[in-house]
Short mmCIF file of C-alpha atoms and ligand atoms in Angstrom, two decimals:
data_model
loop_
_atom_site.label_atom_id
_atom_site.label_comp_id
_atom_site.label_asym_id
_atom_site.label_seq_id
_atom_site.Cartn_x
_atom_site.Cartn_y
_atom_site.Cartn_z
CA UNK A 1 13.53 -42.54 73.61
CA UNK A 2 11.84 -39.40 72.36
CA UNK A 3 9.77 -39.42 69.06
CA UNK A 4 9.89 -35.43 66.82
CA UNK A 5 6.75 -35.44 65.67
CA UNK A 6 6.93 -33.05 63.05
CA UNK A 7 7.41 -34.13 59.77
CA UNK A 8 10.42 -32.71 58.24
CA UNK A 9 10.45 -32.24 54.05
CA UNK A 10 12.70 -33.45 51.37
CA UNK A 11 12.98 -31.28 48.11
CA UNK A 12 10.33 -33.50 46.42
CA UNK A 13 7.87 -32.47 49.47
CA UNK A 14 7.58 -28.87 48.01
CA UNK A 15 7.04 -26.65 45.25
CA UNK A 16 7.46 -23.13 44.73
CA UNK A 17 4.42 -20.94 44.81
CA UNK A 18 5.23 -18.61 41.33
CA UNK A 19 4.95 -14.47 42.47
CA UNK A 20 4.43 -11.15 41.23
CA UNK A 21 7.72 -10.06 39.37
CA UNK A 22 9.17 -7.04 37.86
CA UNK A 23 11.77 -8.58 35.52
CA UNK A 24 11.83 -7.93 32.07
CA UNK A 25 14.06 -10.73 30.99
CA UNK A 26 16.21 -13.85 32.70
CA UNK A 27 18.94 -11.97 31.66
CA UNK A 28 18.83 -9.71 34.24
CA UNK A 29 18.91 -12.13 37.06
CA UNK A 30 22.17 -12.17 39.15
CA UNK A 31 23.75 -15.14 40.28
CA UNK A 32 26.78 -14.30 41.40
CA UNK A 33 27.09 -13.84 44.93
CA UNK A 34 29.36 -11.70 47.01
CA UNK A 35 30.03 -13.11 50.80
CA UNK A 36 31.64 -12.26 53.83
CA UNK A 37 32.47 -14.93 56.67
CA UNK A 38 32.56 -15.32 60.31
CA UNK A 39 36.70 -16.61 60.23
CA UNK A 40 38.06 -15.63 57.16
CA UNK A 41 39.14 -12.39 56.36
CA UNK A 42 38.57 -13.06 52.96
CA UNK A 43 35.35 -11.76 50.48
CA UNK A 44 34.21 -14.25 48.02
CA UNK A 45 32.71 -13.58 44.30
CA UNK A 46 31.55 -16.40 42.24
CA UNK A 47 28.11 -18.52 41.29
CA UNK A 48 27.49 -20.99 44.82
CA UNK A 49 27.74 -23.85 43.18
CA UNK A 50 30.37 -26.92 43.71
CA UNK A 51 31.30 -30.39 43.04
CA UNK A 52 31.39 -32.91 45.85
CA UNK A 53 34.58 -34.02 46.76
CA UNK A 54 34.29 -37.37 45.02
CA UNK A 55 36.42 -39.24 42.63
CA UNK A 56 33.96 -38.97 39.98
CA UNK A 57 33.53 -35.24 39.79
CA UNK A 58 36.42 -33.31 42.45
CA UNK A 59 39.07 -33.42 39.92
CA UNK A 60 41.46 -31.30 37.92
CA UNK A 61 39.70 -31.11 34.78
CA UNK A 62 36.35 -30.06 36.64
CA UNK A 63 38.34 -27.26 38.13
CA UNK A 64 39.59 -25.84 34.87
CA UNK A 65 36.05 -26.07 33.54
CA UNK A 66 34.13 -24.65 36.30
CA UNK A 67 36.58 -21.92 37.00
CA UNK A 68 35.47 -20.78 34.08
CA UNK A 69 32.16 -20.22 35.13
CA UNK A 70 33.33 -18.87 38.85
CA UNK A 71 32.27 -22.31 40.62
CA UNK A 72 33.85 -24.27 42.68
CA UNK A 73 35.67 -27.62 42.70
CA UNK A 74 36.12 -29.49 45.83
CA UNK A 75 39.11 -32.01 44.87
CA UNK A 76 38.50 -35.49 46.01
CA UNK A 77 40.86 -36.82 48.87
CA UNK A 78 42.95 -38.96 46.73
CA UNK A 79 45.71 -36.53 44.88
CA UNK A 80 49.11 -36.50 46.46
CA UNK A 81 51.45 -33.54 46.98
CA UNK A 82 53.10 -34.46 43.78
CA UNK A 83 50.18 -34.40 41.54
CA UNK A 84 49.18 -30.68 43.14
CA UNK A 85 52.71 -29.73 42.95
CA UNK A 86 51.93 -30.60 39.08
CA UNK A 87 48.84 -29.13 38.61
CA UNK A 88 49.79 -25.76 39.61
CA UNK A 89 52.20 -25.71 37.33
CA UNK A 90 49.33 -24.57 34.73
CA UNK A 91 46.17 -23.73 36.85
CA UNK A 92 46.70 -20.48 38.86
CA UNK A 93 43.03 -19.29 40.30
CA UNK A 94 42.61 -20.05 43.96
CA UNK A 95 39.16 -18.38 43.95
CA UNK A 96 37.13 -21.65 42.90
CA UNK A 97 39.23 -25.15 43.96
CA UNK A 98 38.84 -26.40 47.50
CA UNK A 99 41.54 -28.73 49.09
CA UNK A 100 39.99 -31.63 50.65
CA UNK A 101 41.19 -33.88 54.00
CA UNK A 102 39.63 -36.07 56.56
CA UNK A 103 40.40 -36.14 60.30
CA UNK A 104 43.04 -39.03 60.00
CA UNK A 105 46.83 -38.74 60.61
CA UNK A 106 47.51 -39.12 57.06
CA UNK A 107 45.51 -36.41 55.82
CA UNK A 108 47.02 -34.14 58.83
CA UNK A 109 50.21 -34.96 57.44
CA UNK A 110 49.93 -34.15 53.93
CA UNK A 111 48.04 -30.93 54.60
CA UNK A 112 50.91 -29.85 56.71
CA UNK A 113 52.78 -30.53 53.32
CA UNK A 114 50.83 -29.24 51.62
CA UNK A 115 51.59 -25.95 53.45
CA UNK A 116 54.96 -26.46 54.04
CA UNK A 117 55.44 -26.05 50.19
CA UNK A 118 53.06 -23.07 49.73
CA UNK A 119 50.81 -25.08 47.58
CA UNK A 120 48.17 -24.11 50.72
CA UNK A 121 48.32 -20.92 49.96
CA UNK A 122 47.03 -21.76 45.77
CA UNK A 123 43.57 -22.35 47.51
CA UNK A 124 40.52 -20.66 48.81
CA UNK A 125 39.01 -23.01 50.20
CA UNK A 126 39.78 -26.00 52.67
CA UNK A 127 36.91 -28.67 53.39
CA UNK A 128 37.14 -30.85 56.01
CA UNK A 129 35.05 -33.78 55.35
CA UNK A 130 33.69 -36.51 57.59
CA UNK A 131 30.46 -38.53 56.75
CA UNK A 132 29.88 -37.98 60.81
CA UNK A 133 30.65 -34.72 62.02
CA UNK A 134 29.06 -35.08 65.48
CA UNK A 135 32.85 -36.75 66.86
CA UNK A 136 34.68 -34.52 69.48
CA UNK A 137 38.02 -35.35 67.48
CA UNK A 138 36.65 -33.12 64.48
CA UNK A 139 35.56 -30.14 66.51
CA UNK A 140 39.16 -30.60 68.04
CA UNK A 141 40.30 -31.10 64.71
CA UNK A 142 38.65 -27.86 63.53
CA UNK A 143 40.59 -25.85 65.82
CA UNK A 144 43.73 -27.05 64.88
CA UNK A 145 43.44 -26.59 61.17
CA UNK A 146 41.74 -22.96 62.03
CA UNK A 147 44.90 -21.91 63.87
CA UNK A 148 47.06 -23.25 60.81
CA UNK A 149 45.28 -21.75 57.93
CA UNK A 150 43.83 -18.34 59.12
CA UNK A 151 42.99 -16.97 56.37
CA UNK A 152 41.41 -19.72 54.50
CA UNK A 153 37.45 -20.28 54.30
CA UNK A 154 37.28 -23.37 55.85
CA UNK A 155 34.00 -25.63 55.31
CA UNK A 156 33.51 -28.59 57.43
CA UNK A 157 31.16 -31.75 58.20
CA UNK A 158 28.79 -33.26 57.24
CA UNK A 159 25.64 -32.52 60.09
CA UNK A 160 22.17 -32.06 59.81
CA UNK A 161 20.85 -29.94 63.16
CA UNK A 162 20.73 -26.63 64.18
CA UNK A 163 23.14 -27.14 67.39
CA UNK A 164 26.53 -29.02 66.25
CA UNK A 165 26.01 -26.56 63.57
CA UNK A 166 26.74 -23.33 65.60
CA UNK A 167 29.31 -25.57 67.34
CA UNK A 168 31.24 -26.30 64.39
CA UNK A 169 31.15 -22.35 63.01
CA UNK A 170 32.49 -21.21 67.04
CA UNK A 171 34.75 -23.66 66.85
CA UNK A 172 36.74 -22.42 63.70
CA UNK A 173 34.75 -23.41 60.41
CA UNK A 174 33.33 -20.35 58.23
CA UNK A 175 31.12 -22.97 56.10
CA UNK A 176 28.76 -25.94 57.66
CA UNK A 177 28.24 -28.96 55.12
CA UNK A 178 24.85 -30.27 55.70
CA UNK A 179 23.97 -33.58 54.56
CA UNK A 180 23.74 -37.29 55.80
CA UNK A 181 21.98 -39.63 53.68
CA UNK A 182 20.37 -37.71 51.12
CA UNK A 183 23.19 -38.58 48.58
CA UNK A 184 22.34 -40.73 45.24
CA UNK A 185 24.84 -42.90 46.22
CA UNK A 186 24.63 -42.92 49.46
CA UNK A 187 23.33 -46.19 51.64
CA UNK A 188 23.94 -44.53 55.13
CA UNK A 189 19.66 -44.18 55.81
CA UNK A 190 19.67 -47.98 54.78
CA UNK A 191 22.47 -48.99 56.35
CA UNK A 192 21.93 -47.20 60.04
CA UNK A 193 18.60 -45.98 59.80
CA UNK A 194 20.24 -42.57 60.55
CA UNK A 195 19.48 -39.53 58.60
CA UNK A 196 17.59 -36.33 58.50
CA UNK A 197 15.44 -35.26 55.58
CA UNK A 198 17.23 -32.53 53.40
CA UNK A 199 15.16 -29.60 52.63
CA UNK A 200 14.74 -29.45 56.33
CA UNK A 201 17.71 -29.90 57.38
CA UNK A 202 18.98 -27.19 55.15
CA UNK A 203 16.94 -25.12 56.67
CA UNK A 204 17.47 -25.34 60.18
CA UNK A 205 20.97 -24.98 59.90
CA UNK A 206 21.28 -22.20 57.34
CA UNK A 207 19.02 -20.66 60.19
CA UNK A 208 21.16 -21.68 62.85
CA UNK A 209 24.35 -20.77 60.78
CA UNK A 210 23.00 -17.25 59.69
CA UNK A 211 22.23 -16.35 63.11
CA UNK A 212 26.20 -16.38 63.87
CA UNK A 213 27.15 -13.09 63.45
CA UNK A 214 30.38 -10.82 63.84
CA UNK A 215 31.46 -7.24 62.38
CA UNK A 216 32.97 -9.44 59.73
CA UNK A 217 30.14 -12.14 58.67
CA UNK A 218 28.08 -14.64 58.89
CA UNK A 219 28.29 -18.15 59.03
CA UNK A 220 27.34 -20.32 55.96
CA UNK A 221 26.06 -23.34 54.80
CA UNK A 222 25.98 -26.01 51.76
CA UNK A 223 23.39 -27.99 50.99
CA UNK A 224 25.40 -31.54 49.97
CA UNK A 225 23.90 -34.11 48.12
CA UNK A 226 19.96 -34.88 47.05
CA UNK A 227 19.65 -32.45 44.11
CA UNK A 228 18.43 -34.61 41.39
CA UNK A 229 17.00 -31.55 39.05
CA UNK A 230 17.80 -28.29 39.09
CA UNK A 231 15.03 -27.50 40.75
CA UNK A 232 16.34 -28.93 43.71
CA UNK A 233 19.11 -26.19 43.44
CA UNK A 234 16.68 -23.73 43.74
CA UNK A 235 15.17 -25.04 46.56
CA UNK A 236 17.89 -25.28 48.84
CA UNK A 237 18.81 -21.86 47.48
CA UNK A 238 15.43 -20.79 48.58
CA UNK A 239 15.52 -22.92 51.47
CA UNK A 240 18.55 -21.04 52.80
CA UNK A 241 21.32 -22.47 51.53
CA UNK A 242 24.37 -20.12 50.70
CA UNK A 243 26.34 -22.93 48.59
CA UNK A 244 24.96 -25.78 46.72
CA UNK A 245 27.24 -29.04 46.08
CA UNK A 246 26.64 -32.44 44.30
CA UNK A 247 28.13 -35.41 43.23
CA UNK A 248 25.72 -37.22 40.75
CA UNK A 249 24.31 -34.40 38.58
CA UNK A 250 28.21 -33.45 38.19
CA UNK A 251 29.01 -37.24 36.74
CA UNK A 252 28.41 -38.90 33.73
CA UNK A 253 29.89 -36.30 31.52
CA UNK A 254 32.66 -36.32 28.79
CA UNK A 255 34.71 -33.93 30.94
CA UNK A 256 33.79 -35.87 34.78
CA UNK A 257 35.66 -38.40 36.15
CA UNK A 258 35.13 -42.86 36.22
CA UNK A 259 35.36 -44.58 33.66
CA UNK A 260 33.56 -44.88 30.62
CA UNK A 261 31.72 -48.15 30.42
CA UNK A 262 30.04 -49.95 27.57
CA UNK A 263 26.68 -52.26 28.47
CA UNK A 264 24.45 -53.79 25.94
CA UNK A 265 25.83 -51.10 23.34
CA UNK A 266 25.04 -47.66 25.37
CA UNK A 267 27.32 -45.76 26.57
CA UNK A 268 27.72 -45.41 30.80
CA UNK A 269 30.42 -43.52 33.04
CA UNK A 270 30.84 -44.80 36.37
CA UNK A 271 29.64 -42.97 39.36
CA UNK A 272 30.54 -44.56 42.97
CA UNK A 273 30.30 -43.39 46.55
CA UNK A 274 33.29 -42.46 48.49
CA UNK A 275 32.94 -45.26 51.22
CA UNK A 276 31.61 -47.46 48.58
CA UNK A 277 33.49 -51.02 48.57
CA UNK A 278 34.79 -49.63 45.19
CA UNK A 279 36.19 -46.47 46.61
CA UNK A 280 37.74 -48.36 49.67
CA UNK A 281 39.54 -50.68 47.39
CA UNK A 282 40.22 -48.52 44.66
CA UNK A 283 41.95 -45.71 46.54
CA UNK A 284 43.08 -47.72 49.82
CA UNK A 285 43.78 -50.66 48.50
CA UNK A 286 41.10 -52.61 50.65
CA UNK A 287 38.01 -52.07 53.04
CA UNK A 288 38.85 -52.20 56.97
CA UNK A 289 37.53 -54.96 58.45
CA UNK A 290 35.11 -52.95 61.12
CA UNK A 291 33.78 -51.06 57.90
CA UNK A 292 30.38 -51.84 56.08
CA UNK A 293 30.08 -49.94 52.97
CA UNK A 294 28.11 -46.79 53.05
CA UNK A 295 28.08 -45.70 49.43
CA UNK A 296 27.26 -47.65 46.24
CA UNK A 297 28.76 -48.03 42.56
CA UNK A 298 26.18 -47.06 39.72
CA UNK A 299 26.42 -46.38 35.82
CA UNK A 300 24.88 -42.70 34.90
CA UNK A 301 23.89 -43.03 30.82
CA UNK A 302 26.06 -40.84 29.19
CA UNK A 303 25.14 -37.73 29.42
CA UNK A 304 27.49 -35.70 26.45
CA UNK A 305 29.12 -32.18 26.97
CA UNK A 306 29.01 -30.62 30.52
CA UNK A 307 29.07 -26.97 29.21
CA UNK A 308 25.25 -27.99 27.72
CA UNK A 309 24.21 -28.91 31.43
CA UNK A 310 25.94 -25.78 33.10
CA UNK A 311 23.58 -23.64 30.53
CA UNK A 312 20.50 -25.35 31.24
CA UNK A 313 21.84 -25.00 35.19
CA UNK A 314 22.11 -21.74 34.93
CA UNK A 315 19.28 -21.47 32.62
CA UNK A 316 16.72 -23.36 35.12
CA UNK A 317 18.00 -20.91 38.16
CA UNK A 318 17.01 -17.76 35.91
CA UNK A 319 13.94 -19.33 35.48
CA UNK A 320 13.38 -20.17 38.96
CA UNK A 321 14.32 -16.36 40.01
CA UNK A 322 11.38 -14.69 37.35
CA UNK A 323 8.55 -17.10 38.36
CA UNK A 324 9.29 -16.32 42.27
CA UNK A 325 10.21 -12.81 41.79
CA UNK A 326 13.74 -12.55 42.76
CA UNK A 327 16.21 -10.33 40.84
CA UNK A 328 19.54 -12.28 42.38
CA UNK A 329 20.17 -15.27 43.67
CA UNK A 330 20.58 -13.35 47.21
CA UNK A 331 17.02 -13.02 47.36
CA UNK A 332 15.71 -16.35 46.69
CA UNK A 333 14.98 -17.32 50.56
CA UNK A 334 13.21 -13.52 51.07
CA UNK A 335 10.85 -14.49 47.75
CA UNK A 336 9.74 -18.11 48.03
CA UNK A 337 7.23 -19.23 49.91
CA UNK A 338 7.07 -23.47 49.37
CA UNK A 339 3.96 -25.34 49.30
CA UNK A 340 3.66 -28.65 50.57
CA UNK A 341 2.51 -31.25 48.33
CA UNK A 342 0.83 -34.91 47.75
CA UNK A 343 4.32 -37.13 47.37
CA UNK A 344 1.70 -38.92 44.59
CA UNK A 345 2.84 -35.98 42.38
CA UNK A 346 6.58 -35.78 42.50
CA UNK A 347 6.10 -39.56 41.95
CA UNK A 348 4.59 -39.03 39.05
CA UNK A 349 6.67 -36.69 37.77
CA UNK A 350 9.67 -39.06 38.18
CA UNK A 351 7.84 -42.12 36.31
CA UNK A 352 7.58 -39.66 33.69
CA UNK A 353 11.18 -38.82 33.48
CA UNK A 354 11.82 -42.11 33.12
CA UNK A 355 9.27 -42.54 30.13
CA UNK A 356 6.87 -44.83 32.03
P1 5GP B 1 24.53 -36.65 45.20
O1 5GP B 1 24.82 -35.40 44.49
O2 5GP B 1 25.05 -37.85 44.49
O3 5GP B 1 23.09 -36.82 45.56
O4 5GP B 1 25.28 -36.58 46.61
C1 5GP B 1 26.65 -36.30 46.73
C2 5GP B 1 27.01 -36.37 48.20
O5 5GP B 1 26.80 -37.69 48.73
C3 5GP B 1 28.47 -36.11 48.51
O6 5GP B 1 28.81 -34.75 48.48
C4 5GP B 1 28.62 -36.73 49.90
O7 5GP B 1 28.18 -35.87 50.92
C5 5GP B 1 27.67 -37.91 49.83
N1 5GP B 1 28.40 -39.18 49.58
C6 5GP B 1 29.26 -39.45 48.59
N2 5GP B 1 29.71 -40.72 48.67
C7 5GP B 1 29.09 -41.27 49.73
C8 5GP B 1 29.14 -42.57 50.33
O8 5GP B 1 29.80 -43.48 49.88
N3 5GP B 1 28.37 -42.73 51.45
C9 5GP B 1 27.62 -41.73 51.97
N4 5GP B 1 26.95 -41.98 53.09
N5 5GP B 1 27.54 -40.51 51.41
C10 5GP B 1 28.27 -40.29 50.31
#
C-alpha cells in the first residue's frame, strides 16, 4: 500500500489570478484552434469543444447544430449502420462528428461495416471509449483499429495518469480522454472508491501527452466530464487541455436528446449515464448480471434554446481570455497562473446558484 500525499485539485479548488492584457475588445479573442497530431496525417480547424458520447447529447441533431459552430459531436454508441447510412444522406461535414465504439465484438463488427460501406471515411474522428482504459485488450485494441483507419484522429480511453497516457498515444491513439469519476452522472468514485481528481488529472496528462512529439505532432488530450460552468472550460483549457467534452451542460435543451418530462408542472429533460441501469436496459435490453450500475438517471430543468448557451459559452471563454491576458485560446495554459482556494468559497458560490 502506498499513500500520494499530495493533494491533487478539482476545478472548484482554483481560480484564475486576472493579468495584465492588451486587448481592446472580446472580439478579438481567437478560439479556433488549428492542430497537428502524432498519427494522423490530418490538420484540424474548429472551436475544442465536444459532446460526450451519451444518449442524451451524441446525436444527429447536436451534430447539425454544432457543426455550425465548428464543434464536435461524439455520437453515442447506439446508432446502427442503417441509421448512419441515413443520416449521410443529408449531413456531409466530416470535420466535427466523431464515430463512437467500445472494445466488444459487436462494436468491432459494425465498425468494420461501417468501413466496408465507406461511411468510415464521412468522419474525422473515431473515439474509442471504455470507462477503464487501463485493460491490455484496449491497448491491443488500439492497434488494431490504428492499422484499419490510418488516417483518422483517433481518441481513446478514459485514464487519468501520466503513464497509460503515453502508452495509449505510442500505441496508436492521436487523442487521450481523461476522466474517471468526475462526471455529473457518474457513481464510479462512490461505487469503487476509484478516481482521480480532474483539474489534476488534466494536467498531468496533457503534460505527459504534449511531451510526445514527432515531425508531425503532438499528442492531445480532452478533459471529459466535471465542467459544471463555463468556467470550468476555461480551466481545463488553461490547465492544458487541447479538447474539452461534456455530457450534462450539453442536456436539457430543446435541441438535446431524453425525453421531455413533466413534474409538479415544470418542465425537465432527462439526462442519464451510459452504464446507468436506464442506459443498460434502454439500449441492451437488460443489465448483465456481474454489472452494478455506474451512472445515474437525473432530470436537468429545462433549460430553452441551445444556441443562447453556445453564446454565453463562447461569451464566458472571451471573457476568460481578456481577464488572463490571452489573445487565443492557444495561449490560455502560457497565461494563467491558478490560485488555490478555501473549498468554503466555491461552496458558497454553489448555494448561491441554487438561490439558498
Ligand atoms: P458531465 O459532463 O455530465 O459531468 O460528464 C460527462 C462524462 O461522464 C462522459 O463524457 C463520460 O466520460 C462520463 N459518464 C457518462 N455516463 C457515465 C456513467 O454511467 N458512468 C460513469 N462512470 N461515467 C459516465
Amino acid at each position: 500500500m502506498r499513500i500520494l500525499d499530495d493533494i491533487k485539485l478539482d476545478y472548484q479548488d482554483v481560480l484564475l489570478r486576472p493579468k495584465r492584457s492588451t486587448l481592446m475588445s472580446r472580439k478579438d479573442v481567437l478560439l479556433e484552434r488549428s492542430f497537428t497530431f502524432y498519427h494522423s496525417p490530418k490538420t484540424w480547424t474548429g472551436l475544442p469543444i465536444m459532446t460526450a458520447n451519451m444518449a442524451t447529447c451524441g446525436t444527429f441533431e447536436m451534430a447539425r447544430i454544432l457543426s455550425e459552430y465548428k464543434m464536435i459531436t461524439t455520437f453515442h454508441k447506439y446508432y446502427t449502420v442503417k441509421d448512419y447510412e441515413k443520416f449521410f444522406k443529408t449531413f456531409k461535414n466530416p470535420d466535427y462528428i466523431c464515430y463512437t465504439l467500445g472494445i466488444r465484438e459487436q462494436d468491432m463488427k459494425q465498425l468494420k461495416q461501417m468501413k466496408a460501406k465507406k461511411l468510415l471515411e464521412k468522419f474525422s474522428f473515431i473515439c474509442l471509449d471504455v470507462p477503464n482504459g487501463y485493460l491490455q485488450r484496449f491497448l491491443e485494441v488500439i492497434k488494431e483499429v490504428r492499422k484499419m483507419c490510418p488516417q483518422h484522429i483517433i481518441i481513446a480511453g478514459n485514464v487519468v495518469t501520466n503513464e497509460i497516457t503515453e502508452e495509449i498515444i505510442l500505441a496508436g491513439a492521436d487523442i487521450v480522454k481523461i476522466g474517471i469519476g468526475p462526471g455529473s452522472a457518474c457513481t464510479t468514485r462512490r461505487m469503487t472508491g476509484v478516481g482521480y481528481p480532474q483539474l489534476s488529472a488534466v494536467i498531468e496528462c496533457a503534460d505527459a501527452a504534449h511531451g510526445i512529439a514527432n515531425e508531425q505532432g503532438v499528442g492531445r488530450i480532452i478533459a471529459d466530464g466535471g465542467q459544471q460552468h463555463p468556467s470550468d472550460i476555461a480551466k481545463a483549457f488553461c490547465g492544458g487541455a487541447d479538447f474539452n467534452l461534456f455530457g450534462s451542460m450539453w442536456s436539457g435543451f430543446e435541441q438535446s436528446g431524453g425525453e421531455t418530462v413533466i413534474k409538479d408542472g415544470k418542465k425537465y429533460k432527462e439526462y442519464f449515464g451510459s452504464s446507468s441501469n436506464k442506459a443498460m436496459e434502454e439500449f441492451y435490453g437488460k443489465k448483465d448480471a456481474h454489472r452494478a450500475s455506474e451512472g445515474r438517471y437525473t432530470l436537468i430543468p429545462h433549460k430553452g434554446d441551445i444556441h443562447v448557451f453556445i453564446q454565453d459559452l463562447l461569451g464566458s471563454l472571451r471573457s476568460t481570455a481578456t481577464y488572463i491576458g490571452a489573445r487565443q485560446l492557444k495561449e490560455f495554459p502560457k497565461r494563467a497562473t491558478f490560485i488555490k482556494v478555501n473549498r468554503q468559497l466555491t461552496s458558497y458560490l454553489e448555494k448561491y446558484d441554487k438561490g439558498e
